[in-house]
């Protein structure tokens, strides 16, 4: 079995103080970094996705409805688009081997909408690495983690969501997302890094 870890959208705009900050985001980022360092030998491949908007008029709005449209976030060239420093360190130190970018000109909740620097979609990148099992973590449980995990399952990977390495926008929708993922056959488990 070849395992991958998918770290979803742990970016400055999605943690406390960001334009769409999620409560607990910074703690989640720190816990993900600890997990990656502790379990680096358990994964054959570690990939991170990032939201990276340039011109997405159907998704970014100055008058957002918080359902289909959102305030400007993770805009190309802004500090908010960067990974949280603990995650950026993992990229710099090559613990995270690949970064996929999504949503340049449209909404893109799933990491499977992302492309690596060479322009290859995430699915192709994972197949090239002969991955069959994916652990998913990141921000936010009820949006991009949910969409990414469901897409991974739809693409016939074995999927496990590391629930304590995720942060939800709100408790209720986060719980609903977990129930939906479980119903789709996704394993929910807590990560155990000390």
mmCIF file of C-alpha atoms in Angstrom:
data_model
loop_
_atom_site.group_PDB
_atom_site.id
_atom_site.type_symbol
_atom_site.label_atom_id
_atom_site.label_comp_id
_atom_site.label_asym_id
_atom_site.label_seq_id
_atom_site.Cartn_x
_atom_site.Cartn_y
_atom_site.Cartn_z
ATOM 1 C CA UNK A 1 0.000 0.000 0.000
ATOM 2 C CA UNK A 2 1.300 3.465 -0.871
ATOM 3 C CA UNK A 3 0.134 6.253 1.433
ATOM 4 C CA UNK A 4 -0.145 9.962 0.752
ATOM 5 C CA UNK A 5 -0.959 12.847 3.068
ATOM 6 C CA UNK A 6 -2.987 15.686 1.582
ATOM 7 C CA UNK A 7 -2.698 18.974 3.510
ATOM 8 C CA UNK A 8 -5.597 21.191 2.406
ATOM 9 C CA UNK A 9 -5.350 25.014 2.249
ATOM 10 C CA UNK A 10 -3.457 25.810 5.454
ATOM 11 C CA UNK A 11 -2.985 29.420 4.387
ATOM 12 C CA UNK A 12 -2.730 32.721 6.239
ATOM 13 C CA UNK A 13 -6.150 33.958 5.078
ATOM 14 C CA UNK A 14 -7.784 30.823 6.562
ATOM 15 C CA UNK A 15 -6.365 31.095 10.101
ATOM 16 C CA UNK A 16 -6.992 33.593 12.885
ATOM 17 C CA UNK A 17 -6.426 37.136 11.619
ATOM 18 C CA UNK A 18 -6.914 36.177 7.952
ATOM 19 C CA UNK A 19 -9.707 37.485 5.733
ATOM 20 C CA UNK A 20 -11.630 34.197 6.208
ATOM 21 C CA UNK A 21 -9.970 33.118 9.437
ATOM 22 C CA UNK A 22 -11.113 29.850 10.996
ATOM 23 C CA UNK A 23 -10.986 29.518 14.785
ATOM 24 C CA UNK A 24 -8.329 26.980 15.731
ATOM 25 C CA UNK A 25 -6.566 27.317 12.380
ATOM 26 C CA UNK A 26 -3.124 28.137 13.802
ATOM 27 C CA UNK A 27 -3.295 25.290 16.315
ATOM 28 C CA UNK A 28 -4.364 22.954 13.510
ATOM 29 C CA UNK A 29 -1.392 24.107 11.393
ATOM 30 C CA UNK A 30 1.013 23.413 14.270
ATOM 31 C CA UNK A 31 -0.498 19.961 14.859
ATOM 32 C CA UNK A 32 -0.263 19.113 11.129
ATOM 33 C CA UNK A 33 3.416 20.120 11.119
ATOM 34 C CA UNK A 34 4.067 17.913 14.160
ATOM 35 C CA UNK A 35 2.188 15.017 12.496
ATOM 36 C CA UNK A 36 4.215 15.357 9.283
ATOM 37 C CA UNK A 37 7.547 15.396 11.131
ATOM 38 C CA UNK A 38 6.577 12.480 13.378
ATOM 39 C CA UNK A 39 5.061 10.229 10.689
ATOM 40 C CA UNK A 40 7.227 11.206 7.695
ATOM 41 C CA UNK A 41 8.181 7.554 7.122
ATOM 42 C CA UNK A 42 4.527 6.458 7.004
ATOM 43 C CA UNK A 43 3.896 8.448 3.823
ATOM 44 C CA UNK A 44 5.411 7.829 0.423
ATOM 45 C CA UNK A 45 4.151 11.219 -0.742
ATOM 46 C CA UNK A 46 3.002 14.450 0.932
ATOM 47 C CA UNK A 47 1.156 17.113 -1.044
ATOM 48 C CA UNK A 48 -0.376 20.445 -0.031
ATOM 49 C CA UNK A 49 -3.129 22.319 -1.845
ATOM 50 C CA UNK A 50 -3.594 26.066 -1.821
ATOM 51 C CA UNK A 51 -6.349 28.425 -2.846
ATOM 52 C CA UNK A 52 -4.851 30.962 -5.245
ATOM 53 C CA UNK A 53 -7.317 33.431 -6.705
ATOM 54 C CA UNK A 54 -6.564 36.060 -9.296
ATOM 55 C CA UNK A 55 -9.840 36.858 -10.986
ATOM 56 C CA UNK A 56 -12.731 34.724 -9.781
ATOM 57 C CA UNK A 57 -15.829 36.958 -10.119
ATOM 58 C CA UNK A 58 -18.265 34.100 -9.380
ATOM 59 C CA UNK A 59 -16.433 33.342 -6.129
ATOM 60 C CA UNK A 60 -14.884 36.574 -4.815
ATOM 61 C CA UNK A 61 -17.126 39.525 -4.033
ATOM 62 C CA UNK A 62 -17.049 42.826 -2.181
ATOM 63 C CA UNK A 63 -20.639 41.965 -1.121
ATOM 64 C CA UNK A 64 -20.349 38.238 -0.354
ATOM 65 C CA UNK A 65 -23.289 35.996 0.513
ATOM 66 C CA UNK A 66 -20.983 33.494 2.328
ATOM 67 C CA UNK A 67 -22.634 30.656 0.402
ATOM 68 C CA UNK A 68 -21.391 31.039 -3.168
ATOM 69 C CA UNK A 69 -19.374 34.229 -2.842
ATOM 70 C CA UNK A 70 -16.746 35.186 -0.296
ATOM 71 C CA UNK A 71 -14.683 38.248 0.588
ATOM 72 C CA UNK A 72 -11.332 38.491 -1.224
ATOM 73 C CA UNK A 73 -9.040 35.742 0.107
ATOM 74 C CA UNK A 74 -5.849 33.994 -0.964
ATOM 75 C CA UNK A 75 -5.375 36.502 -3.769
ATOM 76 C CA UNK A 76 -2.272 35.999 -5.915
ATOM 77 C CA UNK A 77 0.537 38.220 -4.658
ATOM 78 C CA UNK A 78 -0.976 38.923 -1.225
ATOM 79 C CA UNK A 79 0.450 37.758 2.131
ATOM 80 C CA UNK A 80 -2.833 35.926 2.840
ATOM 81 C CA UNK A 81 -2.217 33.485 -0.021
ATOM 82 C CA UNK A 82 0.959 32.166 1.612
ATOM 83 C CA UNK A 83 1.043 28.982 3.634
ATOM 84 C CA UNK A 84 1.075 29.442 7.407
ATOM 85 C CA UNK A 85 4.802 29.545 8.382
ATOM 86 C CA UNK A 86 4.778 26.094 10.063
ATOM 87 C CA UNK A 87 3.500 24.608 6.779
ATOM 88 C CA UNK A 88 5.777 26.766 4.592
ATOM 89 C CA UNK A 89 8.717 25.328 6.565
ATOM 90 C CA UNK A 90 7.595 21.812 5.578
ATOM 91 C CA UNK A 91 7.585 22.882 1.911
ATOM 92 C CA UNK A 92 11.008 24.508 2.235
ATOM 93 C CA UNK A 93 12.452 21.450 4.012
ATOM 94 C CA UNK A 94 10.948 19.145 1.339
ATOM 95 C CA UNK A 95 8.698 17.233 3.759
ATOM 96 C CA UNK A 96 5.903 18.416 1.471
ATOM 97 C CA UNK A 97 7.044 17.249 -1.963
ATOM 98 C CA UNK A 98 4.366 18.826 -4.116
ATOM 99 C CA UNK A 99 2.063 21.859 -4.015
ATOM 100 C CA UNK A 100 -1.097 22.070 -6.125
ATOM 101 C CA UNK A 101 -2.717 25.405 -6.806
ATOM 102 C CA UNK A 102 -6.449 25.834 -7.396
ATOM 103 C CA UNK A 103 -9.046 28.481 -8.149
ATOM 104 C CA UNK A 104 -7.070 31.067 -10.126
ATOM 105 C CA UNK A 105 -10.162 32.201 -12.042
ATOM 106 C CA UNK A 106 -13.041 30.338 -10.361
ATOM 107 C CA UNK A 107 -14.239 28.693 -7.185
ATOM 108 C CA UNK A 108 -12.282 25.526 -6.418
ATOM 109 C CA UNK A 109 -13.051 23.806 -3.130
ATOM 110 C CA UNK A 110 -11.446 20.436 -3.860
ATOM 111 C CA UNK A 111 -7.692 19.899 -3.987
ATOM 112 C CA UNK A 112 -8.516 17.728 -7.018
ATOM 113 C CA UNK A 113 -9.237 20.997 -8.873
ATOM 114 C CA UNK A 114 -5.566 21.868 -8.329
ATOM 115 C CA UNK A 115 -2.546 21.622 -10.622
ATOM 116 C CA UNK A 116 1.137 21.312 -9.805
ATOM 117 C CA UNK A 117 3.797 23.664 -11.166
ATOM 118 C CA UNK A 118 4.111 21.539 -14.336
ATOM 119 C CA UNK A 119 0.366 21.927 -14.954
ATOM 120 C CA UNK A 120 -0.571 18.351 -14.030
ATOM 121 C CA UNK A 121 -3.831 17.804 -12.100
ATOM 122 C CA UNK A 122 -3.626 16.329 -8.599
ATOM 123 C CA UNK A 123 -5.239 13.037 -9.683
ATOM 124 C CA UNK A 124 -2.502 12.501 -12.290
ATOM 125 C CA UNK A 125 0.222 13.390 -9.765
ATOM 126 C CA UNK A 126 -1.149 10.833 -7.257
ATOM 127 C CA UNK A 127 -1.466 8.117 -9.929
ATOM 128 C CA UNK A 128 2.099 8.781 -11.043
ATOM 129 C CA UNK A 129 3.177 8.191 -7.427
ATOM 130 C CA UNK A 130 1.086 4.947 -7.402
ATOM 131 C CA UNK A 131 -0.829 6.150 -4.327
ATOM 132 C CA UNK A 132 -3.821 4.104 -3.162
ATOM 133 C CA UNK A 133 -4.479 5.496 0.323
ATOM 134 C CA UNK A 134 -4.840 9.173 1.240
ATOM 135 C CA UNK A 135 -4.965 10.799 4.659
ATOM 136 C CA UNK A 136 -6.633 14.228 4.451
ATOM 137 C CA UNK A 137 -6.223 17.141 6.882
ATOM 138 C CA UNK A 138 -6.413 20.929 6.797
ATOM 139 C CA UNK A 139 -8.841 23.848 6.611
ATOM 140 C CA UNK A 140 -11.794 23.910 6.527
ATOM 141 C CA UNK A 141 -13.529 20.648 7.464
ATOM 142 C CA UNK A 142 -16.878 21.847 6.107
ATOM 143 C CA UNK A 143 -15.585 23.192 2.770
ATOM 144 C CA UNK A 144 -12.266 22.294 1.150
ATOM 145 C CA UNK A 145 -11.409 19.278 3.337
ATOM 146 C CA UNK A 146 -14.881 17.855 2.714
ATOM 147 C CA UNK A 147 -14.733 18.443 -1.077
ATOM 148 C CA UNK A 148 -11.189 17.037 -1.328
ATOM 149 C CA UNK A 149 -11.964 13.896 0.709
ATOM 150 C CA UNK A 150 -15.162 13.190 -1.250
ATOM 151 C CA UNK A 151 -13.301 13.632 -4.560
ATOM 152 C CA UNK A 152 -10.520 11.312 -3.369
ATOM 153 C CA UNK A 153 -13.150 8.673 -2.522
ATOM 154 C CA UNK A 154 -14.901 9.220 -5.874
ATOM 155 C CA UNK A 155 -11.553 8.601 -7.575
ATOM 156 C CA UNK A 156 -11.343 5.231 -5.777
ATOM 157 C CA UNK A 157 -8.669 5.972 -3.214
ATOM 158 C CA UNK A 158 -8.956 4.634 0.311
ATOM 159 C CA UNK A 159 -9.516 7.816 2.302
ATOM 160 C CA UNK A 160 -9.062 8.679 5.943
ATOM 161 C CA UNK A 161 -9.760 12.132 7.387
ATOM 162 C CA UNK A 162 -7.584 13.000 10.380
ATOM 163 C CA UNK A 163 -10.330 14.788 12.279
ATOM 164 C CA UNK A 164 -8.154 16.452 14.927
ATOM 165 C CA UNK A 165 -5.927 17.908 12.183
ATOM 166 C CA UNK A 166 -8.856 19.804 10.645
ATOM 167 C CA UNK A 167 -10.613 23.034 11.608
ATOM 168 C CA UNK A 168 -14.219 23.823 10.701
ATOM 169 C CA UNK A 169 -15.740 27.207 9.858
ATOM 170 C CA UNK A 170 -18.525 26.341 12.231
ATOM 171 C CA UNK A 171 -19.187 23.417 14.505
ATOM 172 C CA UNK A 172 -22.562 22.458 13.067
ATOM 173 C CA UNK A 173 -21.560 22.435 9.396
ATOM 174 C CA UNK A 174 -18.273 20.762 10.364
ATOM 175 C CA UNK A 175 -20.174 17.943 12.075
ATOM 176 C CA UNK A 176 -22.506 17.616 9.090
ATOM 177 C CA UNK A 177 -19.502 17.380 6.742
ATOM 178 C CA UNK A 178 -17.963 14.610 8.875
ATOM 179 C CA UNK A 179 -21.241 12.669 8.785
ATOM 180 C CA UNK A 180 -21.451 13.076 5.006
ATOM 181 C CA UNK A 181 -17.853 11.865 4.570
ATOM 182 C CA UNK A 182 -18.473 8.870 6.838
ATOM 183 C CA UNK A 183 -21.611 7.976 4.875
ATOM 184 C CA UNK A 184 -19.505 8.052 1.680
ATOM 185 C CA UNK A 185 -17.217 5.378 3.146
ATOM 186 C CA UNK A 186 -14.441 7.670 4.340
ATOM 187 C CA UNK A 187 -12.713 6.631 7.556
ATOM 188 C CA UNK A 188 -12.660 9.257 10.320
ATOM 189 C CA UNK A 189 -9.787 8.959 12.756
ATOM 190 C CA UNK A 190 -7.763 11.088 15.146
ATOM 191 C CA UNK A 191 -4.049 11.446 14.424
ATOM 192 C CA UNK A 192 -1.787 10.310 17.243
ATOM 193 C CA UNK A 193 1.463 12.313 17.020
ATOM 194 C CA UNK A 194 2.777 12.962 20.550
#
